[in-house]
Amino acid sequence: MTDLETRAAPVRPEALRGAAPALLGYAAVRALGLLVLALWSEARGKSAYTLLTARWDALWYTRIAESGYGYEVRLANGDVHSNLAFFPLLPWLERLAVAVSPLSYADGGFVVAALASLAAAWGIFAVADHVYGSRAGVCAVLLWAVLPVGVVQSMAYSESLFTALAAWSLYAVLTGHWVTAGILASLAGLTRPVGLAVVAAVWAAGVVSLLHDRRGAAEGRRSFGGSRGAAATDGVRPGKRSAPGGGTPRAPSAGGVPTLSGAPGAGVRRALGLFIAPLGAAGYVLWVGHRTGKGPFGYLDVQAGWRNGFDGGFAFARFTAEKFTSLPSAPAGLGLVLGVGLLIRLYVLCVRQRQPLPLLVYAGVVTALALCASSYFGSKPRLLMPAFPLLLPLSQGLARLRTPRSVLVVTSVAVASAVYGAFWLNGSGPP
């Protein structure tokens, strides 16, 4: 694993140049997916663009962008589908796109998703490059692109936008930019309910960093007056390295989180970042509670109207078990069991490889929320898509292959993913 204590954040003019192979590869995979979707849809007499911009959740987002909140659908069984269930950042950006261009709201959603998917790919590369190196970073981006439900990355949905904000927030944490991490986490909290995972990652990193700083300060006080107390050299305490040119030393990391206890104002910036991080999600949830007149738990009532909830995975387990009650559906049940087993296996590998704490917390919370939700079981692959740290063990394995072999693997999976995405979206698609 790359030494997080000595690697510097790639905040330099050539950062985009370093990410170019990952972004070009990502764009090629997505272009292939869109081409296959267009051909498949044409053969079935459907519009690929309509499938991407004007179905399911995309319609709810464009309605919010155009008319605001307050729309709801009452079903015959008594359920109430309210657009308050959808967080506001994507509709805000769609409205902004319409305000500054001749685009329609659907067009704006597609453009936002396209740009956000590139930002997400770059963010995933930045995180993986920081932890494991550039080759693993490129492989991580390509693996994210060829996910079976990767076509959602090109839809007017919020997954790409959320993944972009989450990835860059995690990168900011790993490089010690606490205020930036907090702002991005707050924006992620305005994008999807799973923004809680980004907030949890930032807070976990902040707590570990704070405890590490306090422990270091206590040890420094104990050694200051002792017979073995070593004097600082060039203003740097023993155990730290002078930065080039005599700048602020880069402090050691705690759980993969850099600590800069000696930097002026570092504690204030960290505290400010932690304070900002939950404001987006908390602000929207409280606003929904005020609007519905049901207080802090009003948003939960809105989700209940969609039959969404968190039951610890009981409903999903029952849904999976029911697949084994008949022979035709048994393969689907087996596939679900194998899929969940693979997710658990990947997370165990992430822990064994000692990924930085923020990545482990983020991936763990995203996975838990997706698997333990009590409704819309067909959406679970889509809900798991932002959990990109789970791909890092696979990206390391792919990076160890020779280039021709890794290209063959990615190309083969990309073709399969494009065909599956076109078939899926022309069928039931993502609910």
Short mmCIF file of C-alpha atoms in Angstrom, two decimals:
data_model
loop_
_atom_site.label_atom_id
_atom_site.label_comp_id
_atom_site.label_asym_id
_atom_site.label_seq_id
_atom_site.Cartn_x
_atom_site.Cartn_y
_atom_site.Cartn_z
CA MET A 1 0.00 0.00 0.00
CA THR A 2 1.27 3.45 -0.89
CA ASP A 3 2.78 5.42 2.00
CA LEU A 4 0.07 7.98 2.80
CA GLU A 5 2.41 9.83 5.11
CA THR A 6 4.75 11.02 2.39
CA ARG A 7 2.61 11.23 -0.74
CA ALA A 8 1.59 14.71 -1.64
CA ALA A 9 -1.83 15.62 -2.98
CA PRO A 10 -1.71 16.09 -6.75
CA VAL A 11 -2.85 19.70 -6.65
CA ARG A 12 -0.76 20.76 -9.65
CA PRO A 13 -1.43 21.95 -13.21
CA GLU A 14 -0.73 18.51 -14.66
CA ALA A 15 -3.30 16.79 -12.42
CA LEU A 16 -5.79 16.62 -15.29
CA ARG A 17 -3.07 15.30 -17.57
CA GLY A 18 -2.37 12.51 -15.10
CA ALA A 19 -6.06 11.60 -15.01
CA ALA A 20 -6.45 11.78 -18.80
CA PRO A 21 -6.01 8.02 -19.46
CA ALA A 22 -8.71 7.22 -16.92
CA LEU A 23 -11.09 9.86 -18.27
CA LEU A 24 -10.53 8.88 -21.90
CA GLY A 25 -11.06 5.22 -21.06
CA TYR A 26 -14.19 6.08 -19.12
CA ALA A 27 -15.56 8.18 -21.98
CA ALA A 28 -14.88 5.34 -24.44
CA VAL A 29 -16.78 2.82 -22.28
CA ARG A 30 -19.73 5.15 -21.84
CA ALA A 31 -19.77 5.96 -25.57
CA LEU A 32 -19.89 2.25 -26.33
CA GLY A 33 -22.77 1.82 -23.91
CA LEU A 34 -24.72 4.69 -25.48
CA LEU A 35 -24.08 3.37 -29.00
CA VAL A 36 -25.37 -0.10 -28.14
CA LEU A 37 -28.35 1.45 -26.36
CA ALA A 38 -29.18 3.60 -29.41
CA LEU A 39 -28.99 0.63 -31.79
CA TRP A 40 -31.00 -1.64 -29.48
CA SER A 41 -33.66 0.99 -28.87
CA GLU A 42 -33.94 1.78 -32.58
CA ALA A 43 -34.53 -1.90 -33.33
CA ARG A 44 -37.36 -1.91 -30.78
CA GLY A 45 -38.89 1.35 -32.01
CA LYS A 46 -37.95 3.29 -28.89
CA SER A 47 -35.99 6.47 -28.28
CA ALA A 48 -32.75 5.92 -26.40
CA TYR A 49 -32.71 9.58 -25.37
CA THR A 50 -36.18 9.28 -23.86
CA LEU A 51 -35.07 6.22 -21.92
CA LEU A 52 -32.17 8.22 -20.51
CA THR A 53 -33.98 11.46 -19.70
CA ALA A 54 -37.73 10.97 -19.36
CA ARG A 55 -38.54 7.83 -17.40
CA TRP A 56 -38.85 6.89 -13.74
CA ASP A 57 -36.92 9.15 -11.36
CA ALA A 58 -35.80 11.43 -14.19
CA LEU A 59 -39.40 12.58 -14.61
CA TRP A 60 -39.70 13.38 -10.92
CA TYR A 61 -36.48 15.43 -11.00
CA THR A 62 -37.53 17.45 -14.07
CA ARG A 63 -40.95 18.12 -12.55
CA ILE A 64 -39.28 19.47 -9.40
CA ALA A 65 -36.95 21.62 -11.50
CA GLU A 66 -39.86 23.02 -13.48
CA SER A 67 -42.59 23.39 -10.84
CA GLY A 68 -40.96 22.94 -7.45
CA TYR A 69 -42.07 20.67 -4.63
CA GLY A 70 -45.63 19.77 -3.71
CA TYR A 71 -46.57 17.23 -6.38
CA GLU A 72 -47.76 13.81 -5.27
CA VAL A 73 -49.50 10.76 -6.67
CA ARG A 74 -52.06 8.82 -4.63
CA LEU A 75 -52.22 5.16 -5.57
CA ALA A 76 -55.23 2.87 -5.34
CA ASN A 77 -53.69 0.95 -2.43
CA GLY A 78 -53.42 4.13 -0.38
CA ASP A 79 -49.71 4.82 -0.92
CA VAL A 80 -48.72 8.42 -1.50
CA HIS A 81 -45.77 9.11 -3.78
CA SER A 82 -44.58 12.63 -2.97
CA ASN A 83 -41.77 14.41 -4.79
CA LEU A 84 -40.48 15.49 -1.37
CA ALA A 85 -38.69 12.13 -1.35
CA PHE A 86 -36.22 13.47 -3.93
CA PHE A 87 -33.37 15.64 -2.72
CA PRO A 88 -32.99 19.03 -4.42
CA LEU A 89 -29.44 19.46 -5.78
CA LEU A 90 -30.01 17.78 -9.15
CA PRO A 91 -33.25 19.73 -9.85
CA TRP A 92 -31.46 22.94 -8.85
CA LEU A 93 -28.71 22.22 -11.37
CA GLU A 94 -31.28 21.35 -14.05
CA ARG A 95 -32.99 24.67 -13.40
CA LEU A 96 -29.63 26.46 -13.62
CA ALA A 97 -28.87 24.76 -16.95
CA VAL A 98 -32.21 25.93 -18.34
CA ALA A 99 -31.62 29.46 -17.05
CA VAL A 100 -28.26 29.86 -18.79
CA SER A 101 -28.95 27.93 -22.01
CA PRO A 102 -31.73 26.98 -24.45
CA LEU A 103 -31.85 23.45 -23.03
CA SER A 104 -35.04 21.86 -21.75
CA TYR A 105 -35.18 20.50 -18.22
CA ALA A 106 -34.68 16.96 -19.54
CA ASP A 107 -31.72 18.13 -21.61
CA GLY A 108 -30.31 19.86 -18.54
CA GLY A 109 -30.56 16.67 -16.52
CA PHE A 110 -28.73 14.73 -19.21
CA VAL A 111 -25.94 17.32 -19.44
CA VAL A 112 -25.57 17.48 -15.66
CA ALA A 113 -25.38 13.68 -15.47
CA ALA A 114 -22.81 13.53 -18.27
CA LEU A 115 -20.55 16.15 -16.69
CA ALA A 116 -21.04 14.69 -13.22
CA SER A 117 -20.08 11.22 -14.45
CA LEU A 118 -16.77 12.58 -15.75
CA ALA A 119 -16.23 14.40 -12.45
CA ALA A 120 -17.02 11.15 -10.62
CA ALA A 121 -14.53 9.23 -12.77
CA TRP A 122 -11.87 11.83 -12.05
CA GLY A 123 -12.64 11.72 -8.33
CA ILE A 124 -12.43 7.93 -8.24
CA PHE A 125 -9.09 8.12 -10.05
CA ALA A 126 -7.82 10.74 -7.59
CA VAL A 127 -8.71 8.60 -4.58
CA ALA A 128 -7.31 5.36 -6.03
CA ASP A 129 -4.19 7.10 -7.32
CA HIS A 130 -3.57 8.64 -3.91
CA VAL A 131 -3.87 5.30 -2.16
CA TYR A 132 -2.54 2.74 -4.66
CA GLY A 133 -0.98 4.60 -7.59
CA SER A 134 -2.05 5.82 -11.02
CA ARG A 135 -2.33 2.43 -12.73
CA ALA A 136 -4.73 1.18 -10.07
CA GLY A 137 -6.56 4.50 -10.39
CA VAL A 138 -7.16 3.99 -14.10
CA CYS A 139 -8.33 0.44 -13.49
CA ALA A 140 -10.71 1.56 -10.73
CA VAL A 141 -12.35 4.08 -13.06
CA LEU A 142 -12.72 1.52 -15.84
CA LEU A 143 -14.23 -1.02 -13.46
CA TRP A 144 -16.73 1.58 -12.27
CA ALA A 145 -17.60 2.34 -15.90
CA VAL A 146 -18.24 -1.31 -16.83
CA LEU A 147 -20.54 -2.12 -13.93
CA PRO A 148 -23.58 -4.05 -15.21
CA VAL A 149 -25.82 -1.07 -14.42
CA GLY A 150 -23.26 1.47 -15.61
CA VAL A 151 -25.80 2.87 -18.08
CA VAL A 152 -27.37 4.68 -15.10
CA GLN A 153 -24.26 6.89 -15.09
CA SER A 154 -25.57 8.41 -18.35
CA MET A 155 -29.16 8.84 -17.17
CA ALA A 156 -30.70 12.01 -15.76
CA TYR A 157 -30.47 10.44 -12.32
CA SER A 158 -28.55 11.63 -9.26
CA GLU A 159 -26.13 8.68 -8.91
CA SER A 160 -23.34 10.23 -10.98
CA LEU A 161 -23.66 13.59 -9.25
CA PHE A 162 -23.63 11.96 -5.83
CA THR A 163 -20.63 9.76 -6.65
CA ALA A 164 -18.68 12.79 -7.89
CA LEU A 165 -19.33 14.75 -4.69
CA ALA A 166 -18.60 11.72 -2.50
CA ALA A 167 -15.35 10.83 -4.27
CA TRP A 168 -13.96 14.35 -4.12
CA SER A 169 -15.04 14.76 -0.50
CA LEU A 170 -13.19 11.56 0.40
CA TYR A 171 -10.16 12.76 -1.54
CA ALA A 172 -10.25 16.06 0.34
CA VAL A 173 -10.30 14.14 3.63
CA LEU A 174 -7.37 11.96 2.59
CA THR A 175 -5.34 15.03 1.69
CA GLY A 176 -6.26 17.04 4.77
CA HIS A 177 -8.53 19.65 3.15
CA TRP A 178 -11.20 19.57 5.84
CA VAL A 179 -13.31 22.56 4.82
CA THR A 180 -13.49 21.35 1.22
CA ALA A 181 -14.42 17.88 2.45
CA GLY A 182 -17.18 19.34 4.60
CA ILE A 183 -18.64 21.47 1.80
CA LEU A 184 -18.68 18.55 -0.64
CA ALA A 185 -20.19 16.26 1.99
CA SER A 186 -22.91 18.84 2.61
CA LEU A 187 -23.65 19.00 -1.13
CA ALA A 188 -23.74 15.19 -1.29
CA GLY A 189 -26.29 15.35 1.53
CA LEU A 190 -28.43 17.57 -0.70
CA THR A 191 -28.26 15.00 -3.49
CA ARG A 192 -29.35 11.65 -2.05
CA PRO A 193 -30.35 10.24 1.35
CA VAL A 194 -27.19 8.12 1.28
CA GLY A 195 -25.28 11.37 1.74
CA LEU A 196 -25.23 10.14 5.33
CA ALA A 197 -22.38 7.84 4.26
CA VAL A 198 -20.18 10.77 3.22
CA VAL A 199 -20.93 12.63 6.44
CA ALA A 200 -20.08 9.51 8.46
CA ALA A 201 -16.77 9.14 6.61
CA VAL A 202 -15.79 12.77 7.21
CA TRP A 203 -16.75 12.59 10.87
CA ALA A 204 -14.94 9.29 11.44
CA ALA A 205 -11.82 10.73 9.87
CA GLY A 206 -12.14 13.90 11.92
CA VAL A 207 -12.49 12.03 15.20
CA VAL A 208 -9.48 9.81 14.47
CA SER A 209 -7.43 12.83 13.43
CA LEU A 210 -8.39 14.71 16.58
CA LEU A 211 -7.52 11.77 18.85
CA HIS A 212 -4.21 11.32 17.05
CA ASP A 213 -3.35 14.98 17.51
CA ARG A 214 -4.22 14.89 21.21
CA ARG A 215 -2.15 11.76 21.73
CA GLY A 216 0.77 13.34 19.89
CA ALA A 217 0.49 16.51 21.96
CA ALA A 218 0.44 14.50 25.22
CA GLU A 219 3.51 12.52 24.17
CA GLY A 220 5.24 15.74 23.22
CA ARG A 221 4.59 17.24 26.65
CA ARG A 222 5.88 14.11 28.39
CA SER A 223 9.10 14.08 26.39
CA PHE A 224 9.72 17.82 26.55
CA GLY A 225 11.41 17.87 29.93
CA GLY A 226 12.81 14.32 29.93
CA SER A 227 16.43 13.39 29.67
CA ARG A 228 15.74 11.83 26.27
CA GLY A 229 13.69 14.74 24.95
CA ALA A 230 15.06 15.47 21.52
CA ALA A 231 15.26 19.02 20.31
CA ALA A 232 13.47 20.10 17.19
CA THR A 233 15.53 20.45 14.05
CA ASP A 234 14.71 23.38 11.79
CA GLY A 235 11.43 23.75 13.69
CA VAL A 236 10.31 20.21 12.91
CA ARG A 237 9.62 17.71 15.69
CA PRO A 238 11.40 14.37 15.47
CA GLY A 239 9.39 11.89 13.42
CA LYS A 240 8.29 14.46 10.88
CA ARG A 241 9.90 15.45 7.64
CA SER A 242 10.70 18.96 6.57
CA ALA A 243 8.72 19.99 3.56
CA PRO A 244 10.68 21.01 0.47
CA GLY A 245 11.79 24.57 0.74
CA GLY A 246 11.21 24.68 4.48
CA GLY A 247 7.40 24.76 4.25
CA THR A 248 4.90 23.25 6.64
CA PRO A 249 5.87 19.65 7.36
CA ARG A 250 3.55 16.90 6.25
CA ALA A 251 2.46 15.15 9.41
CA PRO A 252 1.97 11.42 9.77
CA SER A 253 -1.40 9.90 9.05
CA ALA A 254 -3.89 8.23 11.36
CA GLY A 255 -5.99 5.54 9.72
CA GLY A 256 -4.96 6.96 6.36
CA VAL A 257 -6.06 10.47 7.39
CA PRO A 258 -3.29 13.09 7.38
CA THR A 259 -2.92 15.09 10.57
CA LEU A 260 -1.35 18.54 10.64
CA SER A 261 -1.38 19.27 14.33
CA GLY A 262 1.49 21.71 13.95
CA ALA A 263 -0.08 23.75 11.18
CA PRO A 264 -1.59 27.10 12.21
CA GLY A 265 -5.38 26.97 12.25
CA ALA A 266 -5.51 23.25 11.33
CA GLY A 267 -7.82 22.43 14.24
CA VAL A 268 -10.17 25.26 13.35
CA ARG A 269 -10.38 24.15 9.72
CA ARG A 270 -11.03 20.59 10.79
CA ALA A 271 -13.79 21.65 13.18
CA LEU A 272 -15.35 23.86 10.51
CA GLY A 273 -15.32 21.00 8.01
CA LEU A 274 -16.99 18.66 10.49
CA PHE A 275 -19.61 21.30 11.27
CA ILE A 276 -20.44 21.93 7.62
CA ALA A 277 -20.59 18.28 6.53
CA PRO A 278 -24.09 17.36 7.82
CA LEU A 279 -25.76 20.71 7.07
CA GLY A 280 -27.05 19.79 3.61
CA ALA A 281 -28.85 16.59 4.57
CA ALA A 282 -30.03 17.94 7.91
CA GLY A 283 -31.29 21.14 6.34
CA TYR A 284 -33.40 19.36 3.72
CA VAL A 285 -34.79 16.78 6.15
CA LEU A 286 -35.79 19.50 8.61
CA TRP A 287 -37.34 21.56 5.80
CA VAL A 288 -39.44 18.56 4.72
CA GLY A 289 -40.50 18.04 8.32
CA HIS A 290 -41.54 21.68 8.57
CA ARG A 291 -43.39 21.57 5.25
CA THR A 292 -45.29 18.41 6.14
CA GLY A 293 -45.96 19.61 9.68
CA LYS A 294 -44.56 16.38 11.11
CA GLY A 295 -41.35 17.67 12.59
CA PRO A 296 -37.91 16.04 12.29
CA PHE A 297 -39.40 12.68 11.27
CA GLY A 298 -41.52 14.06 8.46
CA TYR A 299 -39.10 12.84 5.81
CA LEU A 300 -39.44 9.28 7.10
CA ASP A 301 -43.19 9.54 6.61
CA VAL A 302 -42.62 10.71 3.05
CA GLN A 303 -40.41 7.70 2.38
CA ALA A 304 -42.97 5.42 4.00
CA GLY A 305 -45.45 6.61 1.38
CA TRP A 306 -43.11 5.05 -1.19
CA ARG A 307 -42.84 1.93 1.00
CA ASN A 308 -39.18 2.74 1.59
CA GLY A 309 -37.67 1.97 4.96
CA PHE A 310 -34.78 0.38 6.80
CA ASP A 311 -35.46 -3.00 8.36
CA GLY A 312 -31.95 -4.39 8.67
CA GLY A 313 -32.28 -6.47 5.51
CA PHE A 314 -35.19 -8.65 6.65
CA ALA A 315 -37.41 -7.84 3.65
CA PHE A 316 -34.56 -8.39 1.20
CA ALA A 317 -33.71 -11.73 2.82
CA ARG A 318 -37.35 -12.80 2.56
CA PHE A 319 -37.49 -11.64 -1.05
CA THR A 320 -34.37 -13.70 -1.83
CA ALA A 321 -35.67 -16.77 0.01
CA GLU A 322 -38.94 -16.65 -1.95
CA LYS A 323 -36.95 -17.08 -5.16
CA PHE A 324 -36.11 -20.62 -4.10
CA THR A 325 -39.76 -21.66 -3.76
CA SER A 326 -40.04 -22.43 -7.48
CA LEU A 327 -37.61 -23.84 -10.00
CA PRO A 328 -37.90 -21.05 -12.60
CA SER A 329 -36.90 -18.34 -10.10
CA ALA A 330 -34.26 -20.37 -8.24
CA PRO A 331 -31.37 -19.18 -10.47
CA ALA A 332 -32.31 -15.58 -9.67
CA GLY A 333 -32.24 -16.40 -5.96
CA LEU A 334 -28.85 -18.05 -6.33
CA GLY A 335 -27.59 -14.99 -8.19
CA LEU A 336 -28.75 -12.73 -5.36
CA VAL A 337 -27.00 -14.88 -2.76
CA LEU A 338 -23.79 -14.93 -4.79
CA GLY A 339 -24.02 -11.17 -5.34
CA VAL A 340 -24.37 -10.41 -1.64
CA GLY A 341 -21.55 -12.85 -0.88
CA LEU A 342 -19.32 -11.06 -3.40
CA LEU A 343 -20.06 -7.69 -1.80
CA ILE A 344 -19.17 -9.03 1.64
CA ARG A 345 -16.02 -10.62 0.24
CA LEU A 346 -14.94 -7.38 -1.39
CA TYR A 347 -15.49 -5.43 1.81
CA VAL A 348 -13.44 -7.96 3.78
CA LEU A 349 -10.65 -7.53 1.24
CA CYS A 350 -10.87 -3.75 1.66
CA VAL A 351 -10.41 -4.19 5.41
CA ARG A 352 -7.55 -6.66 5.01
CA GLN A 353 -5.78 -4.32 2.62
CA ARG A 354 -6.11 -1.62 5.26
CA GLN A 355 -7.85 0.94 3.14
CA PRO A 356 -7.98 4.38 4.77
CA LEU A 357 -10.70 4.63 7.39
CA PRO A 358 -12.86 7.16 5.47
CA LEU A 359 -13.12 4.77 2.51
CA LEU A 360 -14.07 1.85 4.75
CA VAL A 361 -16.72 3.84 6.58
CA TYR A 362 -18.17 5.27 3.38
CA ALA A 363 -18.33 1.96 1.52
CA GLY A 364 -19.71 0.18 4.57
CA VAL A 365 -22.54 2.66 5.11
CA VAL A 366 -23.49 2.79 1.41
CA THR A 367 -23.57 -1.00 1.23
CA ALA A 368 -25.53 -1.38 4.46
CA LEU A 369 -28.14 1.21 3.45
CA ALA A 370 -28.58 -0.40 0.02
CA LEU A 371 -28.88 -3.98 1.24
CA CYS A 372 -31.00 -3.22 4.27
CA ALA A 373 -33.62 -1.05 2.56
CA SER A 374 -37.03 -2.67 2.63
CA SER A 375 -38.34 -1.86 -0.83
CA TYR A 376 -37.48 -1.60 -4.53
CA PHE A 377 -35.23 -4.64 -4.58
CA GLY A 378 -34.55 -4.17 -8.28
CA SER A 379 -32.88 -0.84 -7.46
CA LYS A 380 -30.20 -2.32 -5.23
CA PRO A 381 -27.51 -2.64 -7.95
CA ARG A 382 -28.09 1.02 -8.78
CA LEU A 383 -27.99 2.05 -5.12
CA LEU A 384 -24.68 0.20 -4.69
CA MET A 385 -23.02 1.95 -7.62
CA PRO A 386 -21.58 4.84 -5.54
CA ALA A 387 -19.69 2.34 -3.30
CA PHE A 388 -16.61 2.56 -5.52
CA PRO A 389 -14.05 1.70 -2.77
CA LEU A 390 -15.30 -1.88 -3.07
CA LEU A 391 -13.71 -1.93 -6.53
CA LEU A 392 -10.22 -1.05 -5.30
CA PRO A 393 -9.17 -4.66 -4.53
CA LEU A 394 -10.26 -5.66 -8.03
CA SER A 395 -8.49 -2.65 -9.54
CA GLN A 396 -5.25 -3.71 -7.88
CA GLY A 397 -5.57 -7.18 -9.36
CA LEU A 398 -6.32 -5.76 -12.80
CA ALA A 399 -3.39 -3.35 -12.52
CA ARG A 400 -1.01 -6.26 -11.94
CA LEU A 401 -1.90 -7.79 -15.31
CA ARG A 402 0.08 -6.95 -18.42
CA THR A 403 -1.47 -4.12 -20.40
CA PRO A 404 -2.73 -6.23 -23.37
CA ARG A 405 -4.43 -8.66 -21.01
CA SER A 406 -6.01 -5.92 -18.88
CA VAL A 407 -7.27 -4.19 -22.04
CA LEU A 408 -8.82 -7.46 -23.22
CA VAL A 409 -10.53 -7.99 -19.87
CA VAL A 410 -11.94 -4.46 -19.72
CA THR A 411 -13.06 -4.52 -23.35
CA SER A 412 -14.86 -7.84 -22.93
CA VAL A 413 -16.65 -6.72 -19.79
CA ALA A 414 -17.48 -3.34 -21.37
CA VAL A 415 -19.21 -5.05 -24.30
CA ALA A 416 -21.17 -7.31 -21.96
CA SER A 417 -22.11 -4.33 -19.80
CA ALA A 418 -23.25 -2.30 -22.82
CA VAL A 419 -25.45 -5.14 -24.07
CA TYR A 420 -26.91 -5.76 -20.63
CA GLY A 421 -27.55 -2.05 -20.08
CA ALA A 422 -29.40 -1.75 -23.40
CA PHE A 423 -31.47 -4.86 -22.66
CA TRP A 424 -32.22 -3.70 -19.10
CA LEU A 425 -33.18 -0.17 -20.00
CA ASN A 426 -35.43 -1.29 -22.85
CA GLY A 427 -37.17 -3.65 -20.44
CA SER A 428 -38.18 -2.97 -16.88
CA GLY A 429 -35.19 -0.75 -16.23
CA PRO A 430 -34.37 1.02 -12.97
CA PRO A 431 -37.41 1.80 -10.81
#
